[in-house]
Short mmCIF file of C-alpha atoms in Angstrom, two decimals:
data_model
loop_
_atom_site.label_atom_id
_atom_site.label_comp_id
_atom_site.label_asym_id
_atom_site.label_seq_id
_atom_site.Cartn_x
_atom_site.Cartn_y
_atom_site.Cartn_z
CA UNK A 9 71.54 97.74 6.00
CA UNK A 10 67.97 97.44 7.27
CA UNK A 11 65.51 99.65 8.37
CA UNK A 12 64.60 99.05 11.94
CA UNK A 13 61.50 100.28 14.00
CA UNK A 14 61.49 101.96 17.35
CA UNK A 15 62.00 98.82 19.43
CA UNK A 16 65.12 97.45 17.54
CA UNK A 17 68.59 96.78 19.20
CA UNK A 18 71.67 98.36 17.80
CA UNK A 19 74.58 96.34 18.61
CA UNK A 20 77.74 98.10 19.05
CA UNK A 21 81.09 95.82 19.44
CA UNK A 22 83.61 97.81 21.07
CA UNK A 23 86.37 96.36 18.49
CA UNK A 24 84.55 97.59 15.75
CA UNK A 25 83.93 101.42 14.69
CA UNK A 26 80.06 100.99 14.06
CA UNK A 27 76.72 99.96 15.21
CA UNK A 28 74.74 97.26 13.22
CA UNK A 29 70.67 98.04 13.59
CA UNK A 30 68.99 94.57 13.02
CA UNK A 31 64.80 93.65 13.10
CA UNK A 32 63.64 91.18 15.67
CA UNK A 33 64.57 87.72 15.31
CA UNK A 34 68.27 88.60 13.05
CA UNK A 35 71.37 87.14 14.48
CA UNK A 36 74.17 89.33 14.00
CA UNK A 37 76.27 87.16 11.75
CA UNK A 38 75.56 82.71 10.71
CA UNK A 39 76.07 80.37 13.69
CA UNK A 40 79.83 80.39 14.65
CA UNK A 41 83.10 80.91 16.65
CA UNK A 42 83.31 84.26 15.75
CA UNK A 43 80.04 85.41 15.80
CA UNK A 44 79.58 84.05 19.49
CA UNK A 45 76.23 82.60 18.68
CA UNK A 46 74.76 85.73 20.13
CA UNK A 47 71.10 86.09 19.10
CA UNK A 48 69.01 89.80 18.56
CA UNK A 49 65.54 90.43 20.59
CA UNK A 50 64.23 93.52 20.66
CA UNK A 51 66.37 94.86 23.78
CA UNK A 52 68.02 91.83 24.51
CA UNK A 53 71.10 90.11 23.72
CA UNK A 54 72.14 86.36 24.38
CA UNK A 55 75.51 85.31 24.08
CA UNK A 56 77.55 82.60 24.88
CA UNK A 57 81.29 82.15 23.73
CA UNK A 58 82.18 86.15 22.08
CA UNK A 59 84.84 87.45 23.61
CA UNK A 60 84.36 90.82 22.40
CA UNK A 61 82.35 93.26 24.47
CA UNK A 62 79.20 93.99 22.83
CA UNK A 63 77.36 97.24 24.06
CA UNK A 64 73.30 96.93 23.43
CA UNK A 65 71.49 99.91 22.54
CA UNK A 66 67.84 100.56 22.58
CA UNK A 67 66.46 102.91 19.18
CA UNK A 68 69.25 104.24 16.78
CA UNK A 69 72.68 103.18 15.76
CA UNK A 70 75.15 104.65 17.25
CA UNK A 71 79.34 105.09 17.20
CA UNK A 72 81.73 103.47 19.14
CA UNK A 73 82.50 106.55 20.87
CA UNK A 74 78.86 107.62 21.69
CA UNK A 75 78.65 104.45 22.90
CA UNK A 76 81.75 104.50 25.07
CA UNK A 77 80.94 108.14 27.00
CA UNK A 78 77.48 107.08 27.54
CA UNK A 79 78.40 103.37 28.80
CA UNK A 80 81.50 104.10 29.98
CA UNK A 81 84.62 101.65 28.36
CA UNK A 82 85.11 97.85 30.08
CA UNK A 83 83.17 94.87 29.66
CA UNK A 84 79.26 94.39 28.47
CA UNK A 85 76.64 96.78 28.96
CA UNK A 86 73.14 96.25 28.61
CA UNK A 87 69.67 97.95 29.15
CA UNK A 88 68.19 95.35 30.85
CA UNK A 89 68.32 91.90 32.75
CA UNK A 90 69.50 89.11 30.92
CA UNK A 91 67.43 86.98 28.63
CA UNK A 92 67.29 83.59 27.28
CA UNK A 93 65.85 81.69 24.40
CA UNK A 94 64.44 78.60 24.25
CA UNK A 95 62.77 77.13 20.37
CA UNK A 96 60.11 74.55 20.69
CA UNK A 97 58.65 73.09 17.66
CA UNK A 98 55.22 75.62 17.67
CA UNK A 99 56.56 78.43 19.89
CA UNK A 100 59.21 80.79 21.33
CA UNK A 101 60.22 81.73 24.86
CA UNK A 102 61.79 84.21 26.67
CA UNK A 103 62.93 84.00 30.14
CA UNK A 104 65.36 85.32 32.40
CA UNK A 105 67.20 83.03 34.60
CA UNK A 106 65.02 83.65 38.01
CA UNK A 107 61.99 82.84 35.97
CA UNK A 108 59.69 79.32 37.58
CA UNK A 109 59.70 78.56 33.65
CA UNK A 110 63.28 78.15 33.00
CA UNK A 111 63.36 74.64 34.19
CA UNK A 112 60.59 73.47 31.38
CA UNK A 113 62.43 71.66 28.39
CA UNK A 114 58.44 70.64 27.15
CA UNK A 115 56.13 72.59 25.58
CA UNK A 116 53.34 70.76 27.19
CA UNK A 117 54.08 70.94 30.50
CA UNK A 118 55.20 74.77 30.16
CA UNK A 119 51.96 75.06 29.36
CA UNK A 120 50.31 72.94 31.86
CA UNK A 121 52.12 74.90 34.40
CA UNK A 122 50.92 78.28 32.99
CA UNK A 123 46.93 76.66 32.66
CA UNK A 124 47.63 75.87 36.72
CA UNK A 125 46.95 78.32 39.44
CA UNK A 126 43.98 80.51 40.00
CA UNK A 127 42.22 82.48 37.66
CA UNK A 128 41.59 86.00 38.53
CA UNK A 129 39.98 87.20 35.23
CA UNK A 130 38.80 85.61 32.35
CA UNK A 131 37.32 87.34 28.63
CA UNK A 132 37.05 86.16 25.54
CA UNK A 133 40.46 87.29 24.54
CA UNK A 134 42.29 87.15 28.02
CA UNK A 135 42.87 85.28 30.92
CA UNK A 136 44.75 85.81 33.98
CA UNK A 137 46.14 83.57 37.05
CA UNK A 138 48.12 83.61 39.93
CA UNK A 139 50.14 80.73 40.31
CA UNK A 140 52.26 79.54 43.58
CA UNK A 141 55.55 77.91 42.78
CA UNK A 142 57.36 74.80 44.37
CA UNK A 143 59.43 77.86 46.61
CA UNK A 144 55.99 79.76 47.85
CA UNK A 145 56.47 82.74 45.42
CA UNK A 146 53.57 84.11 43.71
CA UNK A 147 53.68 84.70 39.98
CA UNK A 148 51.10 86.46 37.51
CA UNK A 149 50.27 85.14 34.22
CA UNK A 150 48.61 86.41 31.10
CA UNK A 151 47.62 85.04 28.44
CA UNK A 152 46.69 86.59 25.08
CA UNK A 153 44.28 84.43 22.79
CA UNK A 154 45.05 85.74 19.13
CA UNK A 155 41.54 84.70 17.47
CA UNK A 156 41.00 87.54 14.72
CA UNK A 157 43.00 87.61 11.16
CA UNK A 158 44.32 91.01 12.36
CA UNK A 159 46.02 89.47 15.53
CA UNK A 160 47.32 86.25 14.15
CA UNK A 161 49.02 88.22 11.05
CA UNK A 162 50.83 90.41 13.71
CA UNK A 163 52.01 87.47 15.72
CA UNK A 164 53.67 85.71 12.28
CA UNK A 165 55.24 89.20 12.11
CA UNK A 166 56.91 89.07 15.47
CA UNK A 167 54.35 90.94 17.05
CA UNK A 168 52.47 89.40 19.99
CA UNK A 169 50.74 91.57 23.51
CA UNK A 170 52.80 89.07 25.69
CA UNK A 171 56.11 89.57 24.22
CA UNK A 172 55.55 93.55 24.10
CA UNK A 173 54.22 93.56 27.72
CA UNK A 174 57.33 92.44 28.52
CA UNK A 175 59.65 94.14 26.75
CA UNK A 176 57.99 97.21 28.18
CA UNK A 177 58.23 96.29 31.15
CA UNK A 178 61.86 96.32 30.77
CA UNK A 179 62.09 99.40 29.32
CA UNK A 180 59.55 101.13 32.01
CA UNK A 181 61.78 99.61 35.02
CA UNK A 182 65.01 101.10 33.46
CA UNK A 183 63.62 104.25 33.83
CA UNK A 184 62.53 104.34 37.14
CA UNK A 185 58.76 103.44 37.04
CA UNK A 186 57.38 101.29 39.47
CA UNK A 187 55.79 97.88 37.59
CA UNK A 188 56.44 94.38 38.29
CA UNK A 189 59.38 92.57 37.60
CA UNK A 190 58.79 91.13 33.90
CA UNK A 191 59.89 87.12 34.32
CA UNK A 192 58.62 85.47 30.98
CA UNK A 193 56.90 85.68 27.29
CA UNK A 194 55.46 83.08 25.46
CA UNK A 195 54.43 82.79 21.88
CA UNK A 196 52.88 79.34 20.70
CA UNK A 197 51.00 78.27 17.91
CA UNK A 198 48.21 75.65 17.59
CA UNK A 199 46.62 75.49 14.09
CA UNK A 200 45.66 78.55 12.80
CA UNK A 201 45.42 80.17 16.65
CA UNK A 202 48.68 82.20 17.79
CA UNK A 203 47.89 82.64 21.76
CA UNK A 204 50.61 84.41 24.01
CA UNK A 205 51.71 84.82 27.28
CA UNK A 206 52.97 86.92 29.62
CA UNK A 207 54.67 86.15 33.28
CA UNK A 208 55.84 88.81 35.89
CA UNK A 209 56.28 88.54 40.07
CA UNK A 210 52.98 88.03 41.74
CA UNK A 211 53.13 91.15 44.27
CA UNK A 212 53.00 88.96 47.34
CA UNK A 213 50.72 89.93 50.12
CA UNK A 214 49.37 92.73 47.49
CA UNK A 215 45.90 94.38 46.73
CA UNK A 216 45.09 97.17 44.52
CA UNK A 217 44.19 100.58 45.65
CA UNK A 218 40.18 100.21 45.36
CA UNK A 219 40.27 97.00 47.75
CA UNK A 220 42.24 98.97 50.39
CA UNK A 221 40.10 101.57 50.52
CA UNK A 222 36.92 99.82 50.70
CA UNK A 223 38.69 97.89 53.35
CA UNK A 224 39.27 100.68 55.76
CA UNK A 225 39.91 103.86 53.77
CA UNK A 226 43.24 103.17 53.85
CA UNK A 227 44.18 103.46 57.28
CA UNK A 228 46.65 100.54 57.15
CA UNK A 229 48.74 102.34 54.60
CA UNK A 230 49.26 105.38 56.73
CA UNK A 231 45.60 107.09 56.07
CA UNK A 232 44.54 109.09 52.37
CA UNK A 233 46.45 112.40 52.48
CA UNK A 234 49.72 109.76 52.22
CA UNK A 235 48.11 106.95 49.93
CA UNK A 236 47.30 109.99 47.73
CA UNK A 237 50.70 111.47 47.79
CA UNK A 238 52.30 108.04 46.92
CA UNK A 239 50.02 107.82 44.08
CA UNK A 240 50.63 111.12 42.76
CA UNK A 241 54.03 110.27 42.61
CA UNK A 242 53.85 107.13 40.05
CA UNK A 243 51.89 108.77 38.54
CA UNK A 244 53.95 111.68 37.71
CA UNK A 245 56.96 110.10 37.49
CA UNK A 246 55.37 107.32 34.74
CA UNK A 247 54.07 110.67 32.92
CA UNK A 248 57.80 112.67 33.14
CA UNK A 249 59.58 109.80 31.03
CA UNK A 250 57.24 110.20 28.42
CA UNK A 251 54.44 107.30 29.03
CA UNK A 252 50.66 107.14 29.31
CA UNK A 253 48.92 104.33 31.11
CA UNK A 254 45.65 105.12 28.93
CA UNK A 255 43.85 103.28 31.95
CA UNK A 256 44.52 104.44 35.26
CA UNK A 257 41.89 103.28 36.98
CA UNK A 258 42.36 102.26 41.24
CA UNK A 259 42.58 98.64 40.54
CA UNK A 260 45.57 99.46 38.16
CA UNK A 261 47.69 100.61 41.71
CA UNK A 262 48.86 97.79 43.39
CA UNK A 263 50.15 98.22 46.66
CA UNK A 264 52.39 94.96 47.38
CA UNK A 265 52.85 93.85 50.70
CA UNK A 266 56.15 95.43 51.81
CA UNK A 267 54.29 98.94 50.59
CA UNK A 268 55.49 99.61 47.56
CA UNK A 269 53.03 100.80 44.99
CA UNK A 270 53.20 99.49 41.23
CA UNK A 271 51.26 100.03 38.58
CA UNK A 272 49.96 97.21 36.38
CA UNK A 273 48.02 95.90 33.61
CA UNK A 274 50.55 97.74 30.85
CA UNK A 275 48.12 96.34 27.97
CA UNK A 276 47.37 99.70 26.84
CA UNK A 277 50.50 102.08 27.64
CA UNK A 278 52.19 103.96 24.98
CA UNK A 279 54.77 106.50 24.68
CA UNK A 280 53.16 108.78 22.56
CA UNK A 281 54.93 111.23 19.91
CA UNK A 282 52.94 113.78 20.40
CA UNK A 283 50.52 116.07 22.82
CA UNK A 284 52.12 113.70 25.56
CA UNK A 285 50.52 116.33 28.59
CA UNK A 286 47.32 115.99 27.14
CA UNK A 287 47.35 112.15 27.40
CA UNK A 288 48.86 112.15 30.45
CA UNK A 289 45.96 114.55 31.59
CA UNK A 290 43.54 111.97 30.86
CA UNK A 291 45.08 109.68 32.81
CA UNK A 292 44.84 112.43 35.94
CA UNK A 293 41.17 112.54 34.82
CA UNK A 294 40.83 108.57 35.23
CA UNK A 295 42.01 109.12 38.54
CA UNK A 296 40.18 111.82 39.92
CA UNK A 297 36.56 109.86 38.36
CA UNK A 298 37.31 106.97 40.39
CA UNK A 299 38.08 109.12 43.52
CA UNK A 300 34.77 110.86 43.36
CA UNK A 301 33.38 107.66 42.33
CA UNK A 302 34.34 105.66 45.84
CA UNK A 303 33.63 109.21 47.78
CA UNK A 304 37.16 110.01 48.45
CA UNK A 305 36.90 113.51 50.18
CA UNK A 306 37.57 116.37 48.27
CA UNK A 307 40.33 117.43 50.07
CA UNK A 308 42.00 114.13 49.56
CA UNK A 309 41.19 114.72 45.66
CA UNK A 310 42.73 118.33 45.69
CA UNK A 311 45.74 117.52 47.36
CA UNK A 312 46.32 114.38 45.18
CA UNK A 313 45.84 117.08 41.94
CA UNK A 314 48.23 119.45 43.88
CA UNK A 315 51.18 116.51 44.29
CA UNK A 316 50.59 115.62 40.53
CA UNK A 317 51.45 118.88 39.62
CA UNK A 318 53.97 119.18 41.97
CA UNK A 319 55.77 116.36 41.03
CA UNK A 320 55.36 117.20 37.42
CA UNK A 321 56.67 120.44 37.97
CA UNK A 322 53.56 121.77 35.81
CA UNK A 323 50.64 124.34 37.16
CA UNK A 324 47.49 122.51 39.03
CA UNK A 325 45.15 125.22 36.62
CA UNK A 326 46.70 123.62 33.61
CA UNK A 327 46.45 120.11 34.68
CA UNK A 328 42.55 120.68 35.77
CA UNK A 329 42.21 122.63 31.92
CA UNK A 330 43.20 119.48 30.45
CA UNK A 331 41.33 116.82 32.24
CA UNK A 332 38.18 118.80 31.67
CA UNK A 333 36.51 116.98 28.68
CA UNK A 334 38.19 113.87 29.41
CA UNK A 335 36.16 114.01 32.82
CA UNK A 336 33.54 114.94 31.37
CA UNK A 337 33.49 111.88 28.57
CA UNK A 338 34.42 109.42 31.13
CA UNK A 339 31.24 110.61 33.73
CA UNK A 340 28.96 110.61 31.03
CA UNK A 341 30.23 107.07 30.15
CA UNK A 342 30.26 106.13 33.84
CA UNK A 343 26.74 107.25 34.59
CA UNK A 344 25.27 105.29 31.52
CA UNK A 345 27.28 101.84 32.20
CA UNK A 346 27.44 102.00 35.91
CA UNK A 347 24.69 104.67 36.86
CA UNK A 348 26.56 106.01 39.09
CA UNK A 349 26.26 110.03 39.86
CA UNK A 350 29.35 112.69 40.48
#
């Protein structure tokens, strides 16, 4: 009987004719037998004893038959991987089973481990590290320092960047779209300073797109005309199931070392409700100013525009009509903070 917002879970149990929507945090029914001590997070479900089969839905509730012919009948279907919940006295965390930080009954020395590693960026609001595990696997780690009134009142509502980085990350590798595998979130508390984090797979052996080409132009991923291709493909592919980076930049392509190309840094992506080509052209238009920016030949540049709109089955004219002004804003911001001339 509540009202639930886009990222809510309806849980549908196959033994029952409806689908229950409940807000972040709910359990389905009190602690018991029956109830199968299953907890709701926003597109997750843990459960441990129910022998019903419950069917998790991302957005709205749904019948049992709807349910059924999209899932198919049988046991427990879910929309993504697995994931657990541990309580600690000042925080929450989620993890899936693979994750380095399942092992950590402490708070302290979950933290510890997540302060360890080296640090590969550091603001006044975020820090990141790559950390190498006991088994030689590399593992990225954000975390989200929630210092103004604004932030801290979101994260008492539920709401923290870690914990939505990763349940997007989810949602974006459901659908195809090439980011890292999401591993962990964080949410802790200490005083009146709500900090968050997020953990996903390293990328081993990976660099981004701008460190390759400055490297040798990209010759050790096949040469431009295919590292442009490849590109134009995530990028077309993240735009065709709705999303918008809002910062596709170079550095934001990873290519890991087995060749696969990601895209990262998910701070800022949003599916947005409306003029979704126009967002997605200024994304294209982030592109194309870094391209010009490195000196990318033009050919390279056209034929990345031309697989773009290929790929988004659109027309190249219309996707160059609606980068225009975004170019043109992000030169003119370019020139003045990096004086640099296209």
């Amino acid at each position: 009987g509540r009202s639930a917002p886009d990222g809510a879970v309806a849980l549908a149990y196959q033994r029952c004719g409806r689908a229950i929507l409940f807000r972040h945090g709910y359990r389905p029914h009190p602690p018991g037998p029956a109830a199968g001590h299953g907890y709701i997070q926003r597109g997750c479900l843990e459960r441990d004893n129910d022998q019903r089969s419950p069917v998790l839905v991302c957005g709205k509730s749904e019948s049992r038959e709807a349910v059924s012919e999209r899932y198919g009948k049988g046991g427990a279907q879910v929309v993504c991987k697995r994931v657990k919940v541990r309580r600690f006295p000042h925080g929450l965390l989620r993890f899936i089973g693979s994750s380095p930080v399942a092992e950590f009954e402490n708070l302290d020395m979950l933290k510890r481990w997540l302060a360890a590693g080296r640090k590969i960026k550091v603001s006044k609001n975020v820090e990141a590290r790559l950390i190498n595990d006991e088994k030689g696997h590399v593992w990225f780690v954000k975390r989200y320092r929630s210092r103004s009134l604004f932030r801290v009142l979101q994260a008492l509502l539920g709401w923290t960047r870690g914990e939505r980085v990763f349940e997007l990350s989810f949602r974006l590798r459901e659908k195809g779209v090439n980011v890292p595998q999401p591993s962990a979130c964080l949410m802790c508390r200490d005083g009146f300073q709500l900090d968050s984090w997020f953990v996903c797979e390293g990328l081993e052996g990976g660099k981004d797109l701008r460190n390759h080409f400055f490297e040798d132009k990209f010759e050790s991923l096949g040469g431009a005309q295919v590292v442009m291709g490849r590109t134009a493909e995530v990028a077309a592919n993240l735009h065709a199931k709705g999303f918008v980076h809002y910062d596709m930049k170079w550095a934001n392509f990873m290519v890991a070392g087995d060749g696969q190309f990601y895209l990262i840094d998910l701070d800022g992506m949003r599916r947005p409700k409306i003029a979704t080509f126009t967002k997605a052209c200024r994304d294209a238009a982030r592109f194309v100013v870094n391209a010009r920016e490195f000196g990318l030949p033009e050919d390279h540049v056209r034929y990345w525009l031309s697989q773009y709109s290929m790929y988004l089955d659109v027309d190249v004219d219309d996707v160059e009509k609606g980068m225009a002004p975004f170019y043109a804003k992000f030169v003119r911001r370019h020139r003045k903070k990096y004086n640099v001339s296209l």
